[in-house]
Short mmCIF file of C-alpha atoms in Angstrom, two decimals:
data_model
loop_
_atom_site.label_atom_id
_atom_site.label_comp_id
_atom_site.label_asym_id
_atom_site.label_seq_id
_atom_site.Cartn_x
_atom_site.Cartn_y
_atom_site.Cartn_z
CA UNK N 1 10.32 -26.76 -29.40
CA UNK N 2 8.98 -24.81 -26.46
CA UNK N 3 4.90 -25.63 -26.61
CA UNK N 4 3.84 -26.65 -23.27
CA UNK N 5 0.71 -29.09 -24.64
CA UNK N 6 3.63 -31.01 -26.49
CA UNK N 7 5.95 -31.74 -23.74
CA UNK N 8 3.21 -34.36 -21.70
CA UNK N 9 3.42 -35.97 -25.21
CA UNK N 10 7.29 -36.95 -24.33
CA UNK N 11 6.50 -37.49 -20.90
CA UNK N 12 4.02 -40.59 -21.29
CA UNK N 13 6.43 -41.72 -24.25
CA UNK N 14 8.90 -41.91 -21.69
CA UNK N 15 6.67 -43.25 -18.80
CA UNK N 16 5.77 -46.36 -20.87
CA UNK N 17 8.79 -47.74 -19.54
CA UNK N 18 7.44 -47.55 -15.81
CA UNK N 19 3.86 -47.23 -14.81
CA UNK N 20 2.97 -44.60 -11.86
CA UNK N 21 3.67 -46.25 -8.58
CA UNK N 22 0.28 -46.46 -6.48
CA UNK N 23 2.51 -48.13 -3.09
CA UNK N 24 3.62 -45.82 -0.31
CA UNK N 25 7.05 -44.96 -0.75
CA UNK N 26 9.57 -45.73 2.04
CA UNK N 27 11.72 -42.59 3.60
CA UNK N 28 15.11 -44.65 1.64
CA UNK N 29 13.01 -44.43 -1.69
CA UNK N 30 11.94 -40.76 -1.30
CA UNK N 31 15.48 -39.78 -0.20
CA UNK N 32 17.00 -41.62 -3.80
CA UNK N 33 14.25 -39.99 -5.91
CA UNK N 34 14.85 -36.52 -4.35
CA UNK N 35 18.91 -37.05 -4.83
CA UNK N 36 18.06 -37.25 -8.74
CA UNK N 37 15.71 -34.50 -8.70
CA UNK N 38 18.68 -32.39 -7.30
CA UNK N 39 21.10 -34.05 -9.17
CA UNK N 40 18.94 -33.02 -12.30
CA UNK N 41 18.39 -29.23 -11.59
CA UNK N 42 21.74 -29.26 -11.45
CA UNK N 43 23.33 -30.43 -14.21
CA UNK N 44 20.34 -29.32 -16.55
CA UNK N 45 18.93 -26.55 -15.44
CA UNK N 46 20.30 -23.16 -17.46
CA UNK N 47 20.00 -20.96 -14.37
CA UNK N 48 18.09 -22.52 -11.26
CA UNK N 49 18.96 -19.52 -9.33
CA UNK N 50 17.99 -16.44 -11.17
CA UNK N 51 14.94 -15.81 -8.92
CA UNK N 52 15.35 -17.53 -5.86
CA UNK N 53 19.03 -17.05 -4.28
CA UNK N 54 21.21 -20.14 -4.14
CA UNK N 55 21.60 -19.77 -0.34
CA UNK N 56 17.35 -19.64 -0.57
CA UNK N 57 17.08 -22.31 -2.73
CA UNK N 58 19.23 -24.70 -0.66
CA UNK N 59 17.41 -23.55 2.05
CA UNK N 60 14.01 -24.70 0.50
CA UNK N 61 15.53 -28.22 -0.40
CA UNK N 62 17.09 -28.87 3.42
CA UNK N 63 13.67 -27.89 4.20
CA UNK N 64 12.35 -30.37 1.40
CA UNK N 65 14.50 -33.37 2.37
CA UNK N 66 13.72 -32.93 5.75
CA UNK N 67 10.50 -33.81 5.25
CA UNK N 68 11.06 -37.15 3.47
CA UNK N 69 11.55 -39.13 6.87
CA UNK N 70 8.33 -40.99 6.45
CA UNK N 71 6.18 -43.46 4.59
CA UNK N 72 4.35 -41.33 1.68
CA UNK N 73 2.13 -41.94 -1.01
CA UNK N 74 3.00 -40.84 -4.67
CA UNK N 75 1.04 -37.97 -4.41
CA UNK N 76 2.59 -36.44 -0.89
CA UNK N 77 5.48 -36.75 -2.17
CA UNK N 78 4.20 -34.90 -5.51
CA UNK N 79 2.96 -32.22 -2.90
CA UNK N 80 6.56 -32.31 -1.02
CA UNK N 81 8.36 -31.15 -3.80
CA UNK N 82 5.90 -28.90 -6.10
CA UNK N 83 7.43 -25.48 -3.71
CA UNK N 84 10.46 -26.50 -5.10
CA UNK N 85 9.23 -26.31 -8.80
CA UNK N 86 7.35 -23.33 -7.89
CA UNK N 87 10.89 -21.76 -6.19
CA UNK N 88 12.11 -22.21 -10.16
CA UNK N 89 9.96 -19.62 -10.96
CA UNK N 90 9.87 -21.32 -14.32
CA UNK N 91 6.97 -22.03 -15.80
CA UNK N 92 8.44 -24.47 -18.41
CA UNK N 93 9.67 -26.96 -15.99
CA UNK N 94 7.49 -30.11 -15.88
CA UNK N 95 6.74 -32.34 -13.36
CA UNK N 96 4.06 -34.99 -14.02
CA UNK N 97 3.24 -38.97 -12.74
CA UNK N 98 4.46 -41.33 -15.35
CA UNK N 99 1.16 -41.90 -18.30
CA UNK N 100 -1.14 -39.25 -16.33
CA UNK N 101 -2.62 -36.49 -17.36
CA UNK N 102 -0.35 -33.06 -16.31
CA UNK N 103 -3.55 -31.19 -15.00
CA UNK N 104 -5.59 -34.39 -13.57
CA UNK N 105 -2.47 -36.24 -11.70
CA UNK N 106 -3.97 -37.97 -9.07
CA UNK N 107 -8.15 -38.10 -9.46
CA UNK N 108 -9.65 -38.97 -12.28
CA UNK N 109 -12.75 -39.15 -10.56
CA UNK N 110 -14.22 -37.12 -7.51
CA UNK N 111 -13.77 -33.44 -9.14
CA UNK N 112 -14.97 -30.37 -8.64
CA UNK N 113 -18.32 -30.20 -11.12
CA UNK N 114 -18.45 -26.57 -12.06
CA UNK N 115 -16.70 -25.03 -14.93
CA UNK N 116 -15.48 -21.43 -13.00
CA UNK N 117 -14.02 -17.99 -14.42
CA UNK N 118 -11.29 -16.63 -12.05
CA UNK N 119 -10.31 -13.00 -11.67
CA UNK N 120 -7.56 -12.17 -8.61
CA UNK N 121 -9.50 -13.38 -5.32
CA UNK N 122 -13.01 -14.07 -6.78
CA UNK N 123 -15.15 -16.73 -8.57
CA UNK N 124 -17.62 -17.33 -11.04
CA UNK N 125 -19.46 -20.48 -12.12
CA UNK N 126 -19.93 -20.53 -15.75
CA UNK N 127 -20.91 -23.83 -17.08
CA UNK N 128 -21.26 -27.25 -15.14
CA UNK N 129 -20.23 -30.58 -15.76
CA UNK N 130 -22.86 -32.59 -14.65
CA UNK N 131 -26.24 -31.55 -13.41
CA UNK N 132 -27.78 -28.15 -13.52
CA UNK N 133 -28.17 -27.36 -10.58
CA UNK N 134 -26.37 -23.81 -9.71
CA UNK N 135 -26.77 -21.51 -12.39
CA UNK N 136 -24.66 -20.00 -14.80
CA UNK N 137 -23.68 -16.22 -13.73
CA UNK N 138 -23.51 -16.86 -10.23
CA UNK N 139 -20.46 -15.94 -7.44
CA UNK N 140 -19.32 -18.64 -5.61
CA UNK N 141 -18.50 -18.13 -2.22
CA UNK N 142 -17.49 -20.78 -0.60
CA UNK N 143 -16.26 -24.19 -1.43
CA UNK N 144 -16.64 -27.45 1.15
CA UNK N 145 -17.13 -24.65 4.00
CA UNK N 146 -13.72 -23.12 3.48
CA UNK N 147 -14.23 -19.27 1.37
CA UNK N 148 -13.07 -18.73 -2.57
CA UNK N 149 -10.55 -16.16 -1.31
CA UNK N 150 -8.54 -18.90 0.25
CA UNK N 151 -8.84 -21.50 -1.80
CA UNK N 152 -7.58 -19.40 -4.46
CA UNK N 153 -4.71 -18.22 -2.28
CA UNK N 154 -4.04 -21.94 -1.22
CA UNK N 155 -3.81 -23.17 -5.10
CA UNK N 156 -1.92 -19.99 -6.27
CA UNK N 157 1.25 -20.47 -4.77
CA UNK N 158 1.37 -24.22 -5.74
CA UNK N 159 1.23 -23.81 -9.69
CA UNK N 160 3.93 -23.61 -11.20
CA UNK N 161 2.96 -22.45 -15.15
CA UNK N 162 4.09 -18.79 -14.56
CA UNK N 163 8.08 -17.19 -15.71
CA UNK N 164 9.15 -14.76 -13.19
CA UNK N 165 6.36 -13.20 -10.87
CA UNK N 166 4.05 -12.96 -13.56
CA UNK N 167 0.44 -14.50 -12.43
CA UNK N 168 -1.94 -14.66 -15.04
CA UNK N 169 -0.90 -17.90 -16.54
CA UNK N 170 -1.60 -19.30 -13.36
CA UNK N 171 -5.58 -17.52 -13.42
CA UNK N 172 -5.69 -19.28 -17.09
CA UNK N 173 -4.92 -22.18 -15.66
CA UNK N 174 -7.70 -21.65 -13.05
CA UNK N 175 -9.76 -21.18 -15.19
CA UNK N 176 -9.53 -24.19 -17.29
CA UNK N 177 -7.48 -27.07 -14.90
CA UNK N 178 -9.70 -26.05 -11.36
CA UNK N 179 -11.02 -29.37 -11.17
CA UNK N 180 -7.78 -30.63 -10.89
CA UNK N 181 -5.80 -28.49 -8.78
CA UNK N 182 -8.24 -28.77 -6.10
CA UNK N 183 -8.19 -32.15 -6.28
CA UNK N 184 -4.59 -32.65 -6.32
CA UNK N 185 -3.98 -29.67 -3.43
CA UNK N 186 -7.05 -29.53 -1.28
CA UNK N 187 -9.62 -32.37 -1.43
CA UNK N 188 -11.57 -35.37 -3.36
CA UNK N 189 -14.98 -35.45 -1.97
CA UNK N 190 -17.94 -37.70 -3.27
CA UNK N 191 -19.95 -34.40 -3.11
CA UNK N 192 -19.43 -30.77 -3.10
CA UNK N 193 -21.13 -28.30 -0.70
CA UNK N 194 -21.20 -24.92 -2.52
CA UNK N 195 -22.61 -21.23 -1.20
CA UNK N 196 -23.22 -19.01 -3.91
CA UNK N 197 -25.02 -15.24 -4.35
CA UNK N 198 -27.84 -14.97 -7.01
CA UNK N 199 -28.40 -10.94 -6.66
CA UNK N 200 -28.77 -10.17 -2.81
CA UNK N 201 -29.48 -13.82 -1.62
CA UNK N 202 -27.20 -16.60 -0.70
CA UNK N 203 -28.00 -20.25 -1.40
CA UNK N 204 -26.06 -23.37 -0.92
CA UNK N 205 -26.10 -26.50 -3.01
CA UNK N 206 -24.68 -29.49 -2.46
CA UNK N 207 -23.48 -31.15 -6.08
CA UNK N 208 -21.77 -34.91 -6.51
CA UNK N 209 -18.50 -34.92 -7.97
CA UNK N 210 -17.89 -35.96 -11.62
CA UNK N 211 -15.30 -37.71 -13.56
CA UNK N 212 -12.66 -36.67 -15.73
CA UNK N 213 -14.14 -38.16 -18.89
CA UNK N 214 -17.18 -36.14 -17.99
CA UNK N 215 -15.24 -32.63 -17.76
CA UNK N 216 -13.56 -33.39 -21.12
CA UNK N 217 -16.77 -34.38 -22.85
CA UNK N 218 -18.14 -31.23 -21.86
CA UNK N 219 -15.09 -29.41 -22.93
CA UNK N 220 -15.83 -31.51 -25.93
CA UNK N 221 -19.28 -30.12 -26.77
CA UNK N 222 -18.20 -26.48 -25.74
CA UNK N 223 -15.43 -26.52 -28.59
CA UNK N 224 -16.10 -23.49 -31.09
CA UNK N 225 -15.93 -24.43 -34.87
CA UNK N 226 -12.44 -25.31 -35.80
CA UNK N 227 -10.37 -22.74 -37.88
CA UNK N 228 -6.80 -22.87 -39.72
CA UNK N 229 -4.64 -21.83 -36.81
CA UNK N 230 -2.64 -18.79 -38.37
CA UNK N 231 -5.69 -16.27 -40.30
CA UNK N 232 -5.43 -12.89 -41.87
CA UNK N 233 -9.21 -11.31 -42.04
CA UNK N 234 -10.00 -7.72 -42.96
CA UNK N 235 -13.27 -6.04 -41.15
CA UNK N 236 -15.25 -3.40 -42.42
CA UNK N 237 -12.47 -0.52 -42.89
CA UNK N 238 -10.22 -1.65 -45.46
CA UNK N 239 -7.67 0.41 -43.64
CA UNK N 240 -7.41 -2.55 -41.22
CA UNK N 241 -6.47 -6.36 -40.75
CA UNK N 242 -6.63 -8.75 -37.72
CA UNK N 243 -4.02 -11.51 -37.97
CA UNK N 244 -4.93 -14.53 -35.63
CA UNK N 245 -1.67 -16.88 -34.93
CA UNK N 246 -2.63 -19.40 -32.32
CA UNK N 247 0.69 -21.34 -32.21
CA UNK N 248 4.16 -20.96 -33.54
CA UNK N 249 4.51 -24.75 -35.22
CA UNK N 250 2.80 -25.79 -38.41
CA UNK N 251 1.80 -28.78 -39.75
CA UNK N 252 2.38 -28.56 -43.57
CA UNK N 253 -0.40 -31.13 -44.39
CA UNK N 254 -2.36 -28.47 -42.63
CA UNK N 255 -1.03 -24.32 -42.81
CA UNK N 256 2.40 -23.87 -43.70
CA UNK N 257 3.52 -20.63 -41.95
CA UNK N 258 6.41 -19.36 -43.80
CA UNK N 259 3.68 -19.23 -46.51
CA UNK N 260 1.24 -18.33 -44.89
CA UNK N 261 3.12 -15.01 -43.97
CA UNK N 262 4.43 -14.37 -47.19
CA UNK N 263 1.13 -14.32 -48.31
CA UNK N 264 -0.43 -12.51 -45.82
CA UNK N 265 1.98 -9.48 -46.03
CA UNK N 266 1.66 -9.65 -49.47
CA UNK N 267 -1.77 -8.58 -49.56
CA UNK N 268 -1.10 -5.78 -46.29
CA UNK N 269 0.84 -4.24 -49.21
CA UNK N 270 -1.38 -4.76 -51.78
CA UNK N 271 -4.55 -3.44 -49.90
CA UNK N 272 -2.15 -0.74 -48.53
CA UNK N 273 -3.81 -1.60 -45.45
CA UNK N 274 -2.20 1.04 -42.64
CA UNK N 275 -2.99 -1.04 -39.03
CA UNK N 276 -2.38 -4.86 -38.01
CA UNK N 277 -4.05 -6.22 -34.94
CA UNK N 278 -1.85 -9.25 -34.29
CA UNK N 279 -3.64 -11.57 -32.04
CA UNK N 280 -1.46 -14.07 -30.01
CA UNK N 281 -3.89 -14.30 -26.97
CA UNK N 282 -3.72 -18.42 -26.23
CA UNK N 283 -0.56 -19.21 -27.89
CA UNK N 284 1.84 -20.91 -25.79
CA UNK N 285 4.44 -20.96 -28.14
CA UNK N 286 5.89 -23.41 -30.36
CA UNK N 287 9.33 -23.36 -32.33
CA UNK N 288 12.03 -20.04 -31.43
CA UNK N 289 12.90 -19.54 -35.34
CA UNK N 290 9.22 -19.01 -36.20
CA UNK N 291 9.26 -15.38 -33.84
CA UNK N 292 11.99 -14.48 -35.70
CA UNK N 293 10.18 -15.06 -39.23
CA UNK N 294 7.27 -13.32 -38.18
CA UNK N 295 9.32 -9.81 -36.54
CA UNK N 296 11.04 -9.87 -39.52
CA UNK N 297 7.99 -8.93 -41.11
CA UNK N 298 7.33 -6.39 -38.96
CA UNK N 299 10.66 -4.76 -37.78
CA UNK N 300 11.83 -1.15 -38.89
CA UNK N 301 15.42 -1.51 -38.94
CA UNK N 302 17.57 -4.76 -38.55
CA UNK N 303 17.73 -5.91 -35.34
CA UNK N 304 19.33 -8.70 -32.74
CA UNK N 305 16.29 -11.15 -31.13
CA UNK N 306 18.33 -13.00 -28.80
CA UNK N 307 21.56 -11.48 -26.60
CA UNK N 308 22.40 -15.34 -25.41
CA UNK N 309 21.70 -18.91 -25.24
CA UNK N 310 23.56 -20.59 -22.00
CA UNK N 311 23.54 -24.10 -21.55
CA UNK N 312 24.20 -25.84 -18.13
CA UNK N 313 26.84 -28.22 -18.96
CA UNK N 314 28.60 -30.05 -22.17
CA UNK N 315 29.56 -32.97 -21.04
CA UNK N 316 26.85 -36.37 -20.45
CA UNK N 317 24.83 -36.61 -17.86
CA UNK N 318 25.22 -38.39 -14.21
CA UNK N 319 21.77 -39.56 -14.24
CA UNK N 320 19.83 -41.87 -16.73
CA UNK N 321 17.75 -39.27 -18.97
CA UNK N 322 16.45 -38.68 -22.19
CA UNK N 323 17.27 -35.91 -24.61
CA UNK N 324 16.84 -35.74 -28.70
CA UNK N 325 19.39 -38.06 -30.40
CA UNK N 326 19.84 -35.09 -32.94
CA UNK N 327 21.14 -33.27 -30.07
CA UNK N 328 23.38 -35.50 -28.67
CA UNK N 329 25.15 -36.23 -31.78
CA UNK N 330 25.99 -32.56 -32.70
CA UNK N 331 26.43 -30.92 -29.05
CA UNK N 332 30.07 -31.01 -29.24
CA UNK N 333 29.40 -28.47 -32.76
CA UNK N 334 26.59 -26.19 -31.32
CA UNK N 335 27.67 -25.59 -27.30
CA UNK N 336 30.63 -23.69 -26.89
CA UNK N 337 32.11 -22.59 -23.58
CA UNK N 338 32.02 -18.92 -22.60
CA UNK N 339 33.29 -17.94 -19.45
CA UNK N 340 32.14 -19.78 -16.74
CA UNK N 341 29.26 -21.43 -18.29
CA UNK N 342 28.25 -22.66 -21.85
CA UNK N 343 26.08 -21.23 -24.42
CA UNK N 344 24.65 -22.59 -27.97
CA UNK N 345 25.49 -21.44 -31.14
CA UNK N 346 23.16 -22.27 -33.72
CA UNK N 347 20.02 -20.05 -33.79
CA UNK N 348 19.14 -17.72 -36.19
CA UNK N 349 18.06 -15.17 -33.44
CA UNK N 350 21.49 -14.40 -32.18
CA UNK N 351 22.71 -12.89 -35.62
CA UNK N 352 21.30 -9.67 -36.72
CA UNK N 353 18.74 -9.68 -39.08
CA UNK N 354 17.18 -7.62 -41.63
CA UNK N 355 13.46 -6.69 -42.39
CA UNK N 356 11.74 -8.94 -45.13
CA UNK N 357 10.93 -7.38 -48.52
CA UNK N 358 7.17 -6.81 -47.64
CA UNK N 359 7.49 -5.88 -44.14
CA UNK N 360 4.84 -4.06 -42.69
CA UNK N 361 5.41 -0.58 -41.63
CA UNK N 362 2.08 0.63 -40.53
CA UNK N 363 0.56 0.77 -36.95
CA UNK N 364 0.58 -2.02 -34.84
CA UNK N 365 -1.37 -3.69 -32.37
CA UNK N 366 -0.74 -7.13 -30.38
CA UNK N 367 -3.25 -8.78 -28.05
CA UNK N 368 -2.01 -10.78 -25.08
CA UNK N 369 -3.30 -12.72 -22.25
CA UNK N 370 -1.76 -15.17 -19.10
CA UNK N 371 -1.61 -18.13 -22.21
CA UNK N 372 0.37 -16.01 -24.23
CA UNK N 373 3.66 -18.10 -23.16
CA UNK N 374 7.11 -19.12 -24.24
CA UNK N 375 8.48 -18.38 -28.13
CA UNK N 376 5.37 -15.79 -27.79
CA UNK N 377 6.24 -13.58 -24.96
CA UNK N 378 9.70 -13.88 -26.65
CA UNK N 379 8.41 -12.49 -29.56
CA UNK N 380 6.31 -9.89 -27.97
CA UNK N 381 9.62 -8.75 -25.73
CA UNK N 382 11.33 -8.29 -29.14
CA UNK N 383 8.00 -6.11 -30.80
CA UNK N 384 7.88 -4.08 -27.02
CA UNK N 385 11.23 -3.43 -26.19
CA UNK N 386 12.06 -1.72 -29.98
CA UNK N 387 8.61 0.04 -29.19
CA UNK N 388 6.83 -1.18 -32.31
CA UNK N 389 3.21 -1.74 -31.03
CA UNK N 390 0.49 -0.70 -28.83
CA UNK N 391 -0.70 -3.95 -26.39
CA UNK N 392 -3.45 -4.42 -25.56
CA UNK N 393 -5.34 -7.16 -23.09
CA UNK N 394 -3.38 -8.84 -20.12
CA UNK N 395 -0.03 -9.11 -18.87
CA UNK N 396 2.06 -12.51 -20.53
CA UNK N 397 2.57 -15.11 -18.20
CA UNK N 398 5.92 -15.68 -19.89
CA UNK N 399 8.81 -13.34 -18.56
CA UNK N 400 10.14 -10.37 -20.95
CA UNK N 401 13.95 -10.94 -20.48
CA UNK N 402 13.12 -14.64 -21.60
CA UNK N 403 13.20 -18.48 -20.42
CA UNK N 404 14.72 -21.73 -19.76
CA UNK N 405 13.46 -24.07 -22.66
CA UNK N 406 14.15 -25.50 -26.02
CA UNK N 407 15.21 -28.81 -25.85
CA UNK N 408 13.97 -31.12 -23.02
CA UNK N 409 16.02 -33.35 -21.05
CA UNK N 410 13.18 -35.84 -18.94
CA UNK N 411 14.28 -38.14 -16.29
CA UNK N 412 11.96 -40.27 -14.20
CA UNK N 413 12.41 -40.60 -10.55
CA UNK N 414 12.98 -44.11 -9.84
CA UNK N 415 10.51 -45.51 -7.50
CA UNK N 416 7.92 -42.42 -7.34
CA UNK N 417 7.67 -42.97 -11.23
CA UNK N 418 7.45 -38.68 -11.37
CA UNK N 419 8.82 -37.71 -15.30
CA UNK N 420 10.84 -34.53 -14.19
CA UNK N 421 11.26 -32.60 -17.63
CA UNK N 422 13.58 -29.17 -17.66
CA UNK N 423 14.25 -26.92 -20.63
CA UNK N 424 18.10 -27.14 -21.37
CA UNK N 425 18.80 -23.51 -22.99
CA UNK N 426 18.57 -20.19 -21.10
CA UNK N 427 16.92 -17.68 -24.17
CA UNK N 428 17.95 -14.14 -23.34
CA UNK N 429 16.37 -11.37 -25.40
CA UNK N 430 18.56 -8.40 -26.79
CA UNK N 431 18.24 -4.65 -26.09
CA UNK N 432 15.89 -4.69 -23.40
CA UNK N 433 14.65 -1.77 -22.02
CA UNK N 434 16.82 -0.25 -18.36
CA UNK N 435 13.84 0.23 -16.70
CA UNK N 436 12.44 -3.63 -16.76
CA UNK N 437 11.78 -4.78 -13.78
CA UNK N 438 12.84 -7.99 -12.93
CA UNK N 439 10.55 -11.25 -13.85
CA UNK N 440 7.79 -9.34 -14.96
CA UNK N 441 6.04 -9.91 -18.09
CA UNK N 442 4.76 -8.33 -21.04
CA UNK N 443 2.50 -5.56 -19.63
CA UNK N 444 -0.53 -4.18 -22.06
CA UNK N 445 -0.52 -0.42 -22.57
CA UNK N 446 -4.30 -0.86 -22.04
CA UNK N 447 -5.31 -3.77 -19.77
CA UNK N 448 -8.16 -5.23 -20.70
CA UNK N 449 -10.21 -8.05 -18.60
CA UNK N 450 -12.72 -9.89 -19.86
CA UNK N 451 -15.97 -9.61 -17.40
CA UNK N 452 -18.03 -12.85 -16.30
CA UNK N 453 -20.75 -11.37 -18.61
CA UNK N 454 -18.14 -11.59 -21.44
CA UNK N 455 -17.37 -14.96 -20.88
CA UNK N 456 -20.90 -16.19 -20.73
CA UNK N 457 -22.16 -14.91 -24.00
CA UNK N 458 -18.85 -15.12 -25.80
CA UNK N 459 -18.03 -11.45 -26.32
CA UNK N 460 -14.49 -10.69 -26.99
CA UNK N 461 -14.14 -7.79 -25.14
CA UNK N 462 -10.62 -7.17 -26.23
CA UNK N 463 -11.34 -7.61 -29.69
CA UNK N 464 -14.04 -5.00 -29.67
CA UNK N 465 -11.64 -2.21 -28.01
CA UNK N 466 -8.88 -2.59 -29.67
CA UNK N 467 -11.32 -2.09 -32.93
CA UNK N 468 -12.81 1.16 -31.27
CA UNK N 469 -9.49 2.28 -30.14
CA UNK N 470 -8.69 2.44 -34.12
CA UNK N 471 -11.63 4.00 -34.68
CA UNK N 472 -11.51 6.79 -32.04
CA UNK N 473 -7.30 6.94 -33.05
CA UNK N 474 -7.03 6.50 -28.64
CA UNK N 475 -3.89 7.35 -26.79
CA UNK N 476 -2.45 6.88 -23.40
CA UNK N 477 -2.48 3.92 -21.38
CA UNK N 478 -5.88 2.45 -20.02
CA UNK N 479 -6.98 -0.53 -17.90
CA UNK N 480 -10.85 -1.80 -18.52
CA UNK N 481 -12.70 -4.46 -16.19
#
């Protein structure tokens, strides 16, 4: 299970044991908890070095340790060690306070009271939380005296939901968590002094901070109806079908998705229907086995998903941890050792597999964003790298040649009370293409942004050209803001 929104779910499970520590930490406590967060990396961790160096990474944690020869508070220490996380260049690895919320750590109260809309070094507000004072539309320019550019620059390099070099899961992010990274990397204030432009003016408002509960009950109130998370809808032409999969887990009481694609291809053939839009903006992912259903559906010829699964080690942990009790019992079955390193066995994706009976054979089109993550971008490397679709939208802000995730092992540091959670397998995707570069993403054919206008009044921009792109039958490669 790879979802990101379910891991925080272990997390607190696990943090019930301990609640977050609010005393300062002595230099002999932070020096313990970072010898198990290096301990951890490395015995867990599939491959901690593939984009920083192992002479740079030590580097970073001499640098790191050094720092730890003082009194700090839970959340300096937090601070301290996020470049480290960052250094991972793995967007699955999780490091949260015990029973707090990933994206709110530290303030609950105190945040920033403007819902914004990010896009590289500038800033919209788009909704607020409390009053109504600056208006919707607007370009903020500066925050608490100190300009959007660097504030954006300041936060960008200390998130850590990206694979690789990719960046737009960390705009997403942004986007909806802002509040909370400025909060937790910049400043609490009672109040917020903001400079905006409204056409050729520039006014300044100074706005108190809310709460947390008030930023969800707004999120609350600005949820759209709620639909069956995997859909299959036909527009006008009859020629064409949009299917919607927002994660790749089911709950049967709910959608069952094995059905739900049996059925759906079904009627493709049925309706002899000759394009598929498959939409997997927002889906973070879910279960590995359920990409391989769905490509099965769509591949031309049989084909490999995965090349590899590597595993760190075999044999128990050093450290107290938690992993699944499933796992534990039948790791001596499922990891094997293969050359210098380990790798599991048992995943349907490493054996080559056939077509299904109704696959679909038509054109194809996939819509991505920065939240298209995980089993997803997996997924999407497969559909790319055999050439099987025309993207459309943003780059993924999981990496093509794969990730570090599956099954969780979660320690907690033992006096900063920081649940330290790390994917255990190393997913490597088959037959990629020579000319990939190296932690990028899944890159559109036509990049498509969504404007602040967009946003505002709820047009899905990519939605609308990838419809007029079947209509006009367009070609080449394109990039609309």
């Amino acid at each position: 299970m790879k979802l990101r929104l379910l891991l925080p779910g272990f997390l607190l499970v696990f943090g019930l044991f301990a609640s977050a520590s609010a005393q300062t930490l002595t230099p002999e406590q932070l020096q313990t908890d970072f010898a198990r967060f290096r301990t951890a990396l490395h015995e867990v961790h599939p491959e901690p070095y593939q984009f920083t160096p192992k002479p740079a990474f030590d580097s970073l944690l001499i640098a790191a340790q050094a720092q730890l020869n003082r009194p700090m508070t839970q959340q300096e220490f937090y601070v301290t060690m996020v470049p480290l996380l960052v250094a991972l260049k793995d967007g699955h690895v999780k490091w949260i306070p015990a029973g707090e919320d990933e994206h709110y750590p530290f303030h609950t109260d105190k945040l920033f009271p403007l819902k914004v809309y990010v896009v590289e070094n500038r800033m919209w507000a788009v909704g607020s939380f409390g009053a109504k004072t600056v208006p919707d539309g607007v370009e903020l320019l500066r925050i608490n005296g100190q300009s959007v550019g660097e504030i954006i620059q300041k936060l960008l390099p200390n998130m850590t939901f990206a694979d690789g070099y990719t960046v737009n899961g960390k705009y997403e992010d942004l986007n909806h968590f802002f509040a909370g990274y400025y909060a937790t990397f910049i400043a609490a204030p009672d109040a917020h002094e903001i400079q905006y432009r409204v056409g050729d003016e520039e006014q300044t408002a100074s706005l108190p901070a809310v709460t947390l509960e008030q930023i969800k009950a707004s999120h609350e109130a600005r949820k759209p109806a709620r639909q069956l998370p995997f859909r299959l809808t036909f527009p006008a032409s009859t020629q064409t079908a949009i299917m919607t999969i927002e994660r790749f887990w089911d709950d049967k009481k709910e959608q069952d998705f094995k059905a739900f694609l049996n059925e759906s291809f079904r009627q493709l053939r049925e309706k002899q229907v000759e394009s598929l839009v498959l939409d997997l903006r927002n889906n973070e992912g879910g279960e590995e086995k359920y990409g391989v259903w769905l490509y099965r559906y769509l591949a031309e010829k049989p084909f490999r998903y995965y090349d590899r699964i590597s595993v760190r080690q075999k044999k128990a942990y050093s450290f107290p941890a938690w992993t699944p009790k499933l796992y534990r019992k039948f790791k001596w079955l499922v990891v094997k050792k293969k050359g210098d390193g380990y790798v599991f066995t048992k995943q349907a994706g490493l054996k080559r597999q056939k077509p299904a009976r109704d696959a679909f054979h038509g054109k194809l089109y996939v819509l991505l964003n920065g939240l298209s993550f995980s089993v997803t971008t997996e997924f999407a490397a497969r559909v790319h790298a055999d050439q099987r679709a025309t993207f459309i939208g943003q780059e993924t802000g999981g990496g093509y040649g794969g990730d570090n995730s599956g099954i969780f092992t979660i320690t907690q540091l033992p006096h900063a009370k920081i649940d330290l959670g790390i994917g255990m397998f190393g997913f490597r995707m088959a037959n990629l293409p020579p000319s990939l570069k190296p932690g990028q993403g899944i890159i559109p054919d036509h990049v498509v942004v969504p404007s602040v206008e967009d946003v505002l009044s709820g047009t899905d921009r990519v939605m609308q050209y990838t419809l007029h792109l079947l209509s006009t039958k367009g070609a080449g490669s394109t990039v609309l803001r």
